[in-house]
Structures are given as structure tokens and as C-alpha cells.
Coordinates of N, CA and C and ligand atoms in Angstrom, one line a residue:
M1 N 16.0 -5.7 -4.3 CA 15.5 -5.9 -5.7 C 15.3 -4.8 -6.7
S2 N 16.3 -5.1 -7.7 CA 16.5 -4.2 -8.5 C 16.4 -3.7 -9.7
F3 N 16.0 -2.5 -10.7 CA 14.9 -3.1 -11.2 C 15.1 -3.1 -12.8
D4 N 14.3 -3.9 -13.4 CA 14.8 -3.8 -14.8 C 13.3 -4.8 -15.8
R5 N 13.5 -4.4 -17.0 CA 11.9 -4.4 -17.6 C 12.6 -5.3 -18.8
T6 N 12.9 -6.9 -18.2 CA 12.9 -7.6 -18.4 C 11.8 -8.5 -17.5
I7 N 11.1 -9.9 -18.6 CA 10.1 -10.4 -18.9 C 9.8 -11.3 -16.9
K8 N 8.6 -10.9 -16.8 CA 8.7 -11.5 -15.3 C 7.9 -12.3 -15.2
I9 N 7.5 -13.4 -14.8 CA 5.9 -13.8 -14.8 C 6.0 -14.8 -13.2
A10 N 4.8 -14.1 -12.6 CA 4.0 -14.1 -11.3 C 2.8 -14.5 -11.1
P11 N 3.4 -16.2 -11.0 CA 2.5 -17.4 -10.8 C 1.2 -17.1 -9.7
S12 N -0.1 -16.8 -9.2 CA -0.5 -16.3 -8.9 C -1.6 -17.4 -8.0
I13 N -1.3 -17.3 -7.3 CA -1.4 -18.8 -6.1 C -2.8 -18.8 -6.1
L14 N -3.4 -18.2 -6.1 CA -5.4 -18.1 -6.1 C -5.5 -19.7 -6.9
S15 N -4.7 -20.1 -8.1 CA -5.3 -21.3 -8.7 C -4.7 -22.1 -7.9
A16 N -3.7 -22.0 -6.9 CA -3.0 -23.0 -5.7 C -3.7 -24.5 -5.0
D17 N -3.2 -25.1 -4.5 CA -4.6 -25.8 -4.1 C -4.3 -25.7 -2.5
F18 N -5.3 -25.0 -1.7 CA -5.3 -23.5 -1.1 C -5.1 -24.5 0.6
A19 N -5.3 -26.4 -0.1 CA -4.6 -26.8 1.2 C -2.9 -26.9 1.7
N20 N -2.1 -26.5 0.6 CA -1.2 -26.8 0.5 C -0.2 -25.9 -0.2
F21 N -0.4 -24.6 0.4 CA 0.4 -23.2 0.2 C 1.9 -24.0 -0.4
G22 N 2.5 -24.0 0.8 CA 3.9 -24.0 0.9 C 4.8 -24.4 -0.6
Q23 N 4.3 -25.6 -0.2 CA 4.4 -26.9 -1.0 C 4.4 -26.4 -2.9
E24 N 3.2 -25.4 -2.9 CA 2.8 -25.1 -4.1 C 3.6 -23.9 -4.5
I25 N 4.3 -23.0 -3.4 CA 5.1 -21.6 -4.0 C 6.2 -22.7 -4.1
Q26 N 6.9 -23.4 -3.5 CA 8.2 -23.7 -3.4 C 8.1 -24.9 -5.3
A27 N 6.8 -25.2 -5.4 CA 7.7 -25.9 -6.8 C 7.2 -24.5 -7.9
I28 N 6.4 -23.9 -7.7 CA 6.1 -23.5 -9.4 C 7.6 -22.5 -8.8
E29 N 8.1 -21.9 -8.2 CA 9.6 -21.3 -7.9 C 10.6 -22.2 -8.5
A30 N 10.3 -24.0 -7.6 CA 11.7 -24.7 -8.8 C 11.3 -24.7 -10.7
Q31 N 10.3 -24.4 -10.1 CA 9.5 -24.7 -11.9 C 9.7 -23.5 -12.5
G32 N 10.9 -22.1 -12.2 CA 11.0 -20.9 -13.4 C 9.8 -20.0 -13.0
A33 N 9.2 -19.6 -11.9 CA 8.2 -18.5 -11.6 C 9.0 -16.9 -11.1
D34 N 9.2 -15.6 -11.3 CA 9.9 -15.0 -11.1 C 9.3 -14.8 -9.9
W35 N 8.7 -14.4 -9.7 CA 7.9 -13.7 -8.6 C 6.2 -14.4 -8.2
V36 N 6.1 -14.8 -7.6 CA 5.0 -15.2 -6.5 C 3.9 -14.0 -6.1
H37 N 2.6 -14.0 -6.9 CA 1.7 -13.2 -7.0 C 0.4 -14.1 -5.3
V38 N 0.0 -12.8 -5.5 CA -0.6 -13.5 -3.9 C -2.3 -12.7 -4.2
D39 N -3.4 -13.9 -4.0 CA -4.1 -12.2 -3.8 C -5.4 -11.8 -2.6
V40 N -5.4 -10.9 -2.2 CA -5.8 -10.8 -1.0 C -8.0 -10.5 -1.2
M41 N -8.2 -11.1 -0.6 CA -9.5 -10.4 -1.2 C -10.6 -10.7 0.3
D42 N -11.1 -9.2 -0.2 CA -12.0 -9.0 1.5 C -13.7 -9.5 1.3
G43 N -14.4 -9.8 0.3 CA -15.7 -9.9 -0.4 C -16.1 -9.2 0.2
H44 N -15.9 -7.6 0.5 CA -16.3 -6.6 0.2 C -15.9 -5.3 -1.3
F45 N -14.6 -5.8 -1.7 CA -14.2 -4.6 -2.3 C -14.9 -5.7 -3.7
V46 N -14.5 -6.7 -3.5 CA -14.6 -7.5 -4.2 C -15.6 -9.0 -4.5
P47 N -16.2 -9.5 -4.7 CA -17.4 -10.6 -5.2 C -16.2 -12.0 -4.4
N48 N -15.6 -11.8 -3.8 CA -14.5 -13.5 -3.1 C -13.7 -13.2 -2.2
L49 N -13.3 -14.0 -1.6 CA -12.6 -14.2 0.0 C -12.1 -14.8 0.5
T50 N -10.3 -14.1 0.4 CA -9.2 -15.6 0.4 C -8.5 -15.1 1.7
F51 N -7.2 -15.0 1.9 CA -6.9 -14.9 2.5 C -6.2 -13.7 3.5
G52 N -5.9 -13.6 4.8 CA -5.4 -11.8 5.0 C -4.0 -12.6 5.7
P53 N -4.0 -11.1 6.2 CA -2.2 -10.6 6.9 C -1.5 -12.3 7.8
P54 N -1.9 -13.0 8.5 CA -1.3 -14.3 9.1 C -1.1 -14.8 7.7
A55 N -2.0 -15.6 7.1 CA -1.6 -16.1 6.0 C -1.0 -16.0 5.0
V56 N -0.3 -14.8 4.9 CA 0.6 -14.3 4.2 C 2.0 -14.5 4.8
K57 N 2.1 -14.0 6.4 CA 3.3 -14.3 7.0 C 3.7 -16.2 6.4
A58 N 2.3 -17.0 6.5 CA 2.7 -18.1 6.6 C 3.8 -18.9 5.3
F59 N 2.6 -18.0 4.5 CA 2.8 -18.4 3.2 C 4.5 -17.3 2.6
R60 N 5.1 -16.7 3.5 CA 6.3 -15.7 3.2 C 8.0 -16.8 3.5
P61 N 8.0 -17.5 4.9 CA 9.3 -18.4 4.3 C 9.4 -19.1 3.3
H62 N 8.4 -19.4 2.2 CA 8.2 -20.7 1.2 C 8.6 -19.1 0.3
V63 N 8.7 -18.7 0.4 CA 8.7 -18.0 -0.8 C 10.7 -17.1 -1.1
K64 N 11.1 -18.0 -2.1 CA 13.0 -17.2 -2.1 C 12.2 -16.1 -3.4
T65 N 12.0 -15.9 -3.8 CA 11.4 -14.6 -5.2 C 10.9 -12.8 -4.7
V66 N 10.5 -13.1 -5.3 CA 9.3 -11.9 -4.2 C 7.9 -12.3 -4.4
M67 N 7.8 -11.7 -2.9 CA 6.2 -11.8 -2.9 C 5.4 -10.5 -3.1
D68 N 4.8 -10.7 -4.5 CA 3.8 -9.2 -4.7 C 2.6 -9.5 -4.1
V69 N 2.1 -9.4 -3.2 CA 0.9 -8.5 -3.0 C -0.5 -8.1 -3.3
H70 N -1.4 -8.7 -3.9 CA -2.3 -8.0 -4.3 C -3.7 -7.5 -3.5
L71 N -3.3 -6.1 -3.4 CA -4.7 -6.2 -1.9 C -6.5 -5.5 -3.1
M72 N -7.1 -6.6 -2.8 CA -8.1 -6.1 -3.3 C -9.0 -5.9 -2.1
I73 N -9.4 -5.1 -1.2 CA -9.8 -4.6 -0.4 C -9.8 -3.3 0.3
T74 N -11.1 -3.4 0.7 CA -10.9 -1.7 0.9 C -11.4 -1.4 2.1
P75 N -11.0 -1.0 3.6 CA -10.1 0.3 3.5 C -8.6 -0.5 3.4
V76 N -8.1 0.4 2.1 CA -6.2 -0.6 2.5 C -5.4 0.1 3.5
D77 N -5.2 1.3 4.1 CA -4.7 2.1 4.9 C -4.4 1.9 6.2
P78 N -5.4 0.5 6.9 CA -5.3 -0.1 8.4 C -4.9 -1.0 8.0
Y79 N -4.2 -1.5 7.0 CA -3.7 -3.0 6.7 C -2.2 -2.7 6.4
I80 N -1.9 -2.3 6.3 CA -0.5 -1.7 5.5 C 0.5 -2.5 6.4
Q81 N 1.0 -2.0 7.6 CA 1.7 -2.1 8.8 C 1.6 -3.3 9.0
A82 N -0.3 -4.7 8.6 CA 0.0 -5.9 9.1 C 0.9 -6.7 8.0
Y83 N 0.4 -6.0 7.2 CA 1.8 -6.3 5.3 C 2.6 -6.6 5.3
A84 N 3.4 -5.1 6.2 CA 4.8 -5.1 6.3 C 5.3 -6.0 7.1
D85 N 4.5 -6.4 8.1 CA 5.4 -7.3 9.3 C 4.9 -8.4 8.5
A86 N 4.1 -8.6 7.4 CA 3.7 -10.6 7.1 C 4.9 -10.3 5.8
G87 N 5.9 -9.4 5.5 CA 7.0 -10.0 5.2 C 6.4 -9.7 3.2
A88 N 5.7 -9.7 3.0 CA 5.8 -9.4 2.0 C 6.2 -7.9 1.0
D89 N 6.8 -8.2 -0.3 CA 7.9 -7.3 -0.7 C 7.6 -6.1 -1.3
I90 N 6.2 -6.3 -2.1 CA 5.4 -5.5 -3.4 C 3.8 -5.3 -2.6
L91 N 3.6 -4.4 -2.4 CA 1.6 -4.2 -1.3 C 1.5 -3.6 -2.8
T92 N 0.4 -4.5 -3.4 CA -0.7 -3.0 -4.3 C -2.3 -2.8 -3.8
A93 N -2.3 -1.7 -4.1 CA -3.4 -1.4 -3.7 C -4.8 -1.3 -4.9
H94 N -6.0 -1.1 -4.6 CA -6.4 -0.1 -5.8 C -6.4 0.7 -5.9
V95 N -6.3 1.6 -7.2 CA -7.1 3.2 -7.1 C -8.2 3.5 -7.3
E96 N -9.2 2.5 -6.6 CA -11.3 2.6 -6.7 C -10.5 2.3 -5.2
A97 N -10.3 1.8 -4.6 CA -10.3 1.4 -3.1 C -10.3 2.2 -2.4
G98 N -10.3 4.0 -2.6 CA -10.8 4.7 -1.7 C -10.2 6.1 -2.2
P99 N -10.3 7.5 -1.6 CA -10.1 8.5 -2.5 C -8.5 9.2 -1.9
H100 N -7.4 8.3 -0.9 CA -6.3 8.9 -1.1 C -5.0 8.0 -1.5
T101 N -5.2 7.8 -3.1 CA -3.9 6.7 -2.8 C -3.0 6.8 -3.3
H102 N -2.8 8.6 -3.3 CA -1.3 9.0 -2.7 C -1.4 8.5 -1.8
R103 N -2.2 9.1 -0.7 CA -1.3 8.7 1.0 C -1.2 7.7 0.9
T104 N -2.1 6.3 0.5 CA -1.7 4.6 0.6 C -0.5 4.7 -0.8
L105 N 0.1 5.3 -1.3 CA 1.1 4.7 -1.9 C 2.6 5.0 -0.7
Q106 N 1.9 6.6 -0.4 CA 2.9 6.9 0.8 C 3.4 5.9 1.8
A107 N 2.5 5.8 2.6 CA 2.7 4.8 3.8 C 2.5 3.6 3.3
I108 N 2.3 2.5 2.2 CA 3.6 1.4 1.5 C 4.9 1.9 2.1
R109 N 5.5 2.8 1.7 CA 6.2 3.4 1.1 C 7.6 3.1 2.0
A110 N 6.7 3.6 3.0 CA 7.1 4.6 4.6 C 7.1 3.3 4.9
A111 N 6.2 1.9 5.0 CA 5.9 0.9 6.0 C 7.5 -0.2 5.2
G112 N 8.8 -0.5 4.1 CA 9.1 -0.1 3.6 C 9.0 -1.3 2.6
M113 N 8.3 -1.4 1.8 CA 7.7 -2.1 0.6 C 7.3 -1.5 -0.7
K114 N 7.6 -2.0 -1.7 CA 7.6 -1.5 -2.6 C 5.8 -0.9 -2.4
A115 N 5.7 0.0 -4.5 CA 4.3 -0.1 -3.9 C 3.5 -0.1 -5.6
G116 N 2.5 -0.8 -5.6 CA 1.6 -0.7 -6.5 C 0.9 -0.6 -6.8
V117 N -0.2 0.5 -7.5 CA -1.1 1.0 -7.4 C -2.0 0.3 -9.3
A118 N -2.7 -0.4 -9.0 CA -3.9 -0.7 -9.6 C -4.9 -0.6 -9.8
L119 N -5.9 -0.8 -11.2 CA -6.7 0.2 -12.3 C -7.3 -1.1 -12.7
N120 N -9.1 -1.3 -12.3 CA -10.2 -1.8 -13.1 C -10.3 -1.8 -14.4
P121 N -10.0 -2.8 -15.3 CA -10.7 -2.8 -16.3 C -11.5 -1.4 -17.2
G122 N -12.7 -0.7 -16.2 CA -13.1 0.3 -16.0 C -12.4 1.7 -15.9
T123 N -11.4 1.5 -15.1 CA -10.7 2.5 -14.7 C -9.8 3.2 -15.9
P124 N -9.8 4.6 -16.7 CA -8.4 5.2 -17.1 C -7.0 5.3 -16.7
A125 N -6.0 5.3 -18.0 CA -5.2 5.5 -17.9 C -4.6 7.0 -16.5
E126 N -5.6 7.8 -17.2 CA -5.0 9.2 -16.6 C -5.0 8.9 -15.5
T127 N -5.9 7.9 -14.7 CA -6.2 8.1 -12.7 C -4.4 8.1 -12.4
V128 N -3.7 7.2 -13.4 CA -2.6 7.0 -12.2 C -1.3 8.3 -12.6
E129 N -1.6 8.7 -13.5 CA -0.6 9.8 -14.2 C -0.3 10.4 -12.8
H130 N -0.9 11.1 -12.1 CA 0.2 12.2 -11.0 C 0.5 11.0 -9.3
L131 N 0.7 9.7 -9.9 CA 0.6 9.0 -9.3 C 2.2 8.6 -9.2
L132 N 2.6 8.1 -10.3 CA 3.7 7.8 -11.0 C 5.1 7.9 -10.5
D133 N 4.7 8.7 -9.7 CA 5.9 8.6 -9.4 C 6.5 8.6 -7.3
L134 N 5.5 7.3 -6.7 CA 5.1 7.1 -5.5 C 4.7 6.0 -6.0
A135 N 4.7 4.7 -6.9 CA 5.0 4.4 -7.1 C 5.7 2.8 -8.1
D136 N 6.1 2.2 -8.0 CA 7.1 1.1 -7.9 C 6.3 0.2 -9.5
L137 N 5.3 0.4 -9.2 CA 4.7 -1.1 -10.2 C 3.1 -0.6 -10.8
V138 N 2.8 -0.2 -11.2 CA 1.2 -0.2 -12.2 C 0.8 -1.2 -13.0
C139 N -0.8 -2.3 -12.2 CA -1.1 -3.3 -12.0 C -2.0 -3.5 -13.7
V140 N -2.3 -3.7 -14.0 CA -3.4 -3.1 -15.1 C -4.1 -4.7 -15.0
M141 N -5.1 -4.6 -15.3 CA -6.9 -5.4 -14.6 C -6.8 -6.1 -16.4
T142 N -6.7 -7.1 -16.5 CA -7.6 -7.9 -17.7 C -8.9 -8.7 -17.8
V143 N -9.1 -8.3 -16.2 CA -9.9 -9.1 -15.9 C -11.2 -8.3 -15.0
N144 N -12.2 -9.0 -14.6 CA -13.0 -7.7 -13.4 C -12.6 -8.6 -12.3
P145 N -11.8 -7.6 -11.2 CA -10.9 -8.4 -10.3 C -12.1 -9.0 -9.0
G146 N -11.3 -11.0 -8.1 CA -12.3 -11.5 -7.8 C -12.3 -12.7 -8.3
F147 N -12.2 -13.4 -9.0 CA -12.1 -14.7 -9.7 C -11.0 -15.0 -9.9
G148 N -9.9 -16.0 -10.4 CA -9.2 -16.7 -11.6 C -10.1 -17.2 -12.7
G149 N -9.5 -17.5 -14.0 CA -10.3 -18.1 -14.7 C -11.3 -17.3 -15.6
Q150 N -11.3 -16.2 -15.5 CA -12.1 -16.0 -16.3 C -11.6 -15.1 -18.2
K151 N -12.8 -14.9 -18.3 CA -12.1 -14.3 -20.0 C -10.8 -13.2 -19.8
F152 N -10.0 -12.8 -20.6 CA -9.1 -12.0 -21.1 C -9.7 -10.7 -21.3
I153 N -10.0 -9.7 -20.9 CA -10.4 -8.3 -21.2 C -9.2 -7.7 -21.8
D154 N -8.9 -6.7 -23.8 CA -8.5 -6.7 -24.0 C -7.9 -5.2 -23.5
M155 N -6.6 -4.7 -23.4 CA -7.0 -2.8 -22.2 C -5.3 -3.0 -23.3
T156 N -4.8 -3.0 -24.2 CA -3.5 -3.3 -25.0 C -3.2 -1.2 -24.7
D157 N -4.8 -0.6 -25.4 CA -4.9 0.6 -25.7 C -4.8 1.3 -24.5
K158 N -4.7 0.5 -22.9 CA -4.9 1.1 -21.8 C -3.3 1.0 -21.2
V159 N -2.2 0.0 -21.9 CA -0.8 -0.3 -21.7 C -0.1 0.5 -22.1
R160 N -0.2 0.7 -23.5 CA 0.5 1.8 -24.6 C 0.7 2.8 -23.9
K161 N 0.0 3.5 -22.9 CA -0.9 5.1 -22.5 C 0.3 5.0 -21.6
L162 N 0.0 3.1 -20.6 CA 0.6 3.8 -19.6 C 2.4 3.6 -19.9
R163 N 2.8 3.1 -20.4 CA 4.1 3.2 -20.5 C 5.2 4.1 -20.8
Q164 N 3.8 4.5 -22.3 CA 4.5 6.3 -22.7 C 4.7 7.1 -20.9
M165 N 3.8 7.5 -20.1 CA 3.2 8.2 -19.6 C 4.2 8.2 -18.4
I166 N 5.1 6.2 -17.9 CA 6.2 6.1 -17.5 C 7.4 6.4 -18.0
G167 N 7.3 6.5 -19.0 CA 8.6 6.4 -19.6 C 9.6 6.1 -19.2
D168 N 10.8 7.3 -18.6 CA 11.9 6.4 -17.9 C 12.1 6.1 -16.3
R169 N 10.6 6.4 -15.7 CA 10.7 5.7 -14.3 C 10.9 4.3 -14.0
P170 N 11.2 4.5 -13.9 CA 12.2 2.6 -12.8 C 10.0 1.9 -12.1
V171 N 9.1 2.1 -13.3 CA 7.5 1.5 -12.5 C 8.3 0.6 -13.7
H172 N 7.1 -1.0 -13.2 CA 7.1 -1.6 -13.9 C 5.1 -2.1 -14.1
I173 N 4.7 -2.8 -15.7 CA 3.6 -2.5 -15.8 C 3.6 -4.1 -15.6
E174 N 2.4 -4.8 -14.9 CA 1.8 -5.7 -14.1 C 0.2 -5.7 -14.9
I175 N 0.0 -7.1 -15.3 CA -1.2 -7.6 -15.7 C -0.9 -8.1 -15.7
D176 N -3.1 -8.7 -14.9 CA -3.5 -9.2 -14.3 C -4.7 -9.9 -14.4
G177 N -4.9 -11.2 -14.5 CA -6.3 -11.3 -15.7 C -6.2 -11.9 -16.6
G178 N -6.5 -12.8 -17.2 CA -6.3 -14.1 -18.2 C -5.5 -14.1 -18.7
V179 N -4.3 -14.2 -18.4 CA -3.7 -14.6 -19.4 C -2.7 -15.7 -19.5
D180 N -2.7 -16.3 -20.9 CA -1.9 -17.4 -21.4 C -1.4 -17.0 -22.7
S181 N -0.7 -18.1 -23.1 CA 0.4 -18.3 -24.3 C -0.4 -17.4 -25.7
K182 N -2.3 -16.8 -25.3 CA -2.9 -16.1 -26.6 C -2.3 -15.3 -26.3
T183 N -2.5 -14.4 -25.4 CA -3.3 -13.4 -25.1 C -1.3 -12.9 -24.2
A184 N -0.3 -13.4 -23.8 CA 0.5 -12.5 -23.5 C 1.0 -11.4 -24.6
S185 N 1.2 -11.9 -25.2 CA 1.9 -11.3 -26.7 C 1.5 -9.6 -26.4
L186 N 0.4 -9.9 -26.5 CA -0.5 -8.7 -26.5 C -0.1 -7.9 -25.8
V187 N 0.1 -8.4 -25.2 CA 0.2 -6.9 -23.3 C 1.9 -6.9 -23.5
T188 N 2.8 -8.0 -23.6 CA 4.3 -7.5 -23.6 C 4.6 -6.2 -25.4
A189 N 3.9 -6.7 -26.3 CA 4.2 -5.6 -26.8 C 3.8 -5.0 -26.9
A190 N 2.7 -4.3 -25.9 CA 2.1 -2.8 -26.1 C 2.9 -2.2 -24.9
G191 N 4.2 -2.8 -23.8 CA 4.8 -2.8 -22.9 C 4.6 -2.6 -21.4
A192 N 4.3 -4.0 -21.3 CA 3.8 -4.7 -19.9 C 5.3 -6.2 -20.1
N193 N 5.5 -5.7 -18.3 CA 6.8 -6.5 -18.9 C 6.9 -7.5 -17.0
V194 N 5.7 -7.5 -16.1 CA 4.9 -8.2 -15.4 C 4.1 -9.5 -15.5
L195 N 3.8 -10.8 -16.1 CA 2.3 -11.2 -16.2 C 2.5 -12.2 -15.3
V196 N 0.7 -11.7 -14.6 CA 0.1 -12.7 -13.8 C -0.3 -13.9 -14.3
A197 N -0.1 -15.3 -14.2 CA -0.9 -16.1 -14.5 C -1.0 -17.0 -13.1
G198 N -2.6 -17.2 -13.1 CA -3.5 -18.3 -11.9 C -3.4 -19.7 -13.0
S199 N -4.6 -19.4 -13.5 CA -5.1 -21.2 -14.1 C -3.8 -21.3 -15.4
A200 N -3.7 -20.4 -15.9 CA -2.2 -20.6 -17.0 C -1.1 -21.3 -17.2
V201 N -1.1 -21.1 -15.6 CA 0.4 -21.6 -14.9 C -0.6 -23.6 -14.4
F202 N -1.1 -23.2 -13.3 CA -1.4 -24.1 -12.5 C -2.1 -25.6 -13.0
K203 N -2.8 -25.1 -14.9 CA -3.4 -26.5 -15.2 C -2.7 -27.9 -15.6
G204 N -3.6 -28.3 -15.1 CA -3.3 -30.1 -15.1 C -1.9 -30.4 -14.5
G205 N -1.1 -29.8 -14.2 CA 0.3 -29.8 -12.5 C -0.6 -29.9 -11.8
S206 N 0.4 -30.9 -10.4 CA 1.1 -30.6 -9.4 C 1.6 -30.3 -8.1
V207 N 1.7 -31.2 -6.8 CA 2.6 -31.0 -6.5 C 3.4 -32.4 -6.0
Q208 N 2.9 -32.6 -7.4 CA 3.1 -34.4 -7.2 C 3.8 -34.4 -9.5
N209 N 3.5 -33.5 -9.1 CA 3.3 -33.3 -10.9 C 3.5 -32.3 -11.6
P210 N 5.2 -31.3 -11.0 CA 4.8 -29.4 -11.0 C 5.6 -29.7 -12.4
E211 N 6.3 -30.4 -12.8 CA 6.8 -30.9 -14.4 C 5.6 -29.5 -15.2
V212 N 4.7 -29.5 -15.0 CA 4.1 -29.1 -16.1 C 3.6 -27.9 -15.5
Y213 N 3.9 -27.4 -14.7 CA 4.2 -26.0 -14.0 C 5.5 -25.0 -14.8
G214 N 6.0 -26.2 -15.2 CA 7.2 -25.9 -16.0 C 7.1 -25.5 -17.5
E215 N 6.1 -26.4 -18.0 CA 6.1 -26.4 -19.3 C 5.1 -25.1 -19.3
N216 N 3.9 -24.8 -18.4 CA 3.2 -23.9 -18.9 C 3.8 -22.3 -18.3
I217 N 4.5 -22.1 -17.6 CA 5.2 -21.1 -17.4 C 6.3 -20.5 -18.7
K218 N 6.8 -21.7 -19.2 CA 7.5 -21.6 -20.6 C 7.3 -21.4 -21.4
A219 N 5.5 -21.8 -21.5 CA 5.2 -21.3 -22.5 C 4.5 -19.3 -22.7
V220 N 4.0 -19.7 -21.4 CA 3.5 -18.0 -21.3 C 5.0 -17.2 -21.8
R221 N 6.3 -17.5 -21.0 CA 7.2 -16.6 -20.8 C 8.1 -16.7 -22.6
A222 N 7.6 -17.6 -23.2 CA 7.9 -17.5 -24.9 C 7.6 -16.8 -25.6
A223 N 5.7 -16.7 -25.3 CA 5.2 -16.0 -26.8 C 5.1 -14.1 -25.6
A224 N 6.1 -14.1 -24.3 CA 5.7 -13.5 -23.8 C 6.7 -12.1 -24.5
N225 N 8.1 -13.2 -24.7 CA 8.9 -12.8 -24.8 C 9.3 -12.4 -26.7
S226 N 7.8 -13.1 -27.4 CA 7.8 -13.1 -28.8 C 7.6 -11.9 -29.3
A227 N 7.2 -10.9 -28.8 CA 6.0 -9.8 -29.4 C 7.5 -8.5 -28.9
I228 N 8.3 -8.6 -27.7 CA 9.4 -8.0 -28.0 C 10.6 -7.5 -28.5
Ligands
LIG1 C1 -8.0 -12.1 -10.0 C2 -6.8 -12.0 -9.6 C3 -5.9 -12.1 -10.4 C4 -6.7 -13.6 -10.8 C5 -5.8 -14.1 -12.3 O1 -9.3 -11.2 -9.4 O2 -6.5 -10.8 -8.7 O3 -4.1 -12.3 -10.2 O4 -6.0 -14.4 -9.9 O5 -6.1 -15.4 -12.5 P1 -6.1 -16.3 -14.2 O6 -4.3 -15.9 -14.9 O7 -6.4 -17.7 -13.9 O8 -7.1 -14.9 -14.8
LIG2 ZN1 -3.9 -10.5 -9.0

């Protein structure tokens, strides 16, 4: 997986049909998704529960692009190897999930994955300042994690700060939560290049009617690119 800062749209399968993940993944990729975003929740770090390593492993053969796994769990470290075995390409942990994010990022890379660090809306950019050489991606949450379909929280200043802090390092800035064709341009103008979108991609479509996914992805991408 080579690094570049072109806009990437990463549909979150949190908004997919949970009884049909394989076909949903195939549909969004056929319709232009760049990455597949997988939201792991533990009912403890966030007030919602999704799926764990065996499910993620079952998704793997369907993902031909990049499997971007977002852990909303604590603790993280005991599960890193399980997500490596499940085939995650990128594994993102929250900086709020424990006191030793530095160690966590080292362990994720040591297990052969790209390492991401996520920040809740209330967490300042400076929290990751000394982690940037260990990270391949910084995920800026623009909702409080736990649910799809929430209202976008403007984190433009934080994104701008992070973009400056990152400089020439090969680190993606990913935005997660409430991204649609209205909010996308705000964050790409500030320096983000990976946009997670759940409801904005899946709304109105289905595996029987996948062209809608394609139109939705196109709309978010066009808005994102219009600002850079
Ligand atoms: C929120 C998740 C997001 C979520 C985004 O906790 O991390 O990935 O699925 O969904 P939308 O795009 O609907 O806000
Ligand atoms: Zn997510």
C-alpha cells in the first residue's frame, strides 16, 4: 500500500445490511469505494457493540481494496494480534483508550499492519504530536463515536493543526462521522484526505440497487475534490 494524499472514500459498513456483509462490501467496491472502513465497538469504550476478530476475518476475502479497521475498544493491546490474523491492513486505536498509545502503535506496526490513531472530538491535536513518527494515519472523529448517522461536529481547526504538524510525513488524515456532500469540502480544504462515510454512502441503495452507492460515493468525492 503506497502512500499518496489523493482523496479516498472509505464507506463504513456500520451502515450496511448486517446479514449481508460480503455482498455489501463487493457492491461498494464495485461502485468506487477506495477503502472499506470497519467499525469495531465493544459496548464499553463506546455505548454500542458491533463485531470482533472472527467477523472481521470473514470480511477479509471480500475486500479487494484496503481493510481499514477502526477499534473503538479498550483495552487494545491484547487484541492486536487477532486483528492482524484477521487480515486488517490498517488498525486504528483511540488515543483515549489507554495511557500507552505509543506502545500500542509500535505493536500494531510490529504485527505487520499500518497504524492509526483516532481522536475524539474533545481531544486536542497536540495529544498525537509525539506519535506522528509511529503513525500512518490520524483519524479525526467528527461525531462522538458509537453510532452512524449522527450530526457532523466541525473539527476544521484541529484538522488544519494536524496537517501542519504532519508536514511531509507519510501520514493520512482521516475524517470519521457525519461526512456527506455538504461537510466533505470543509475537511478536505483543511487538509484531510480520507473520508469515512456510512449513512451518506448507503442511504437509498442496496445490493439489489448498488448504483445508488456509486452515485453517493461520487457526490462525496466531487465535494471533497472541489475544495483542494
Ligand atoms: C462512528 C463510526 C463511524 C460511523 C460513521 O462511531 O466510527 O465510522 O460509521 O457513520 P456516518 O457516516 O453515518 O456518520
Ligand atoms: Zn469509524
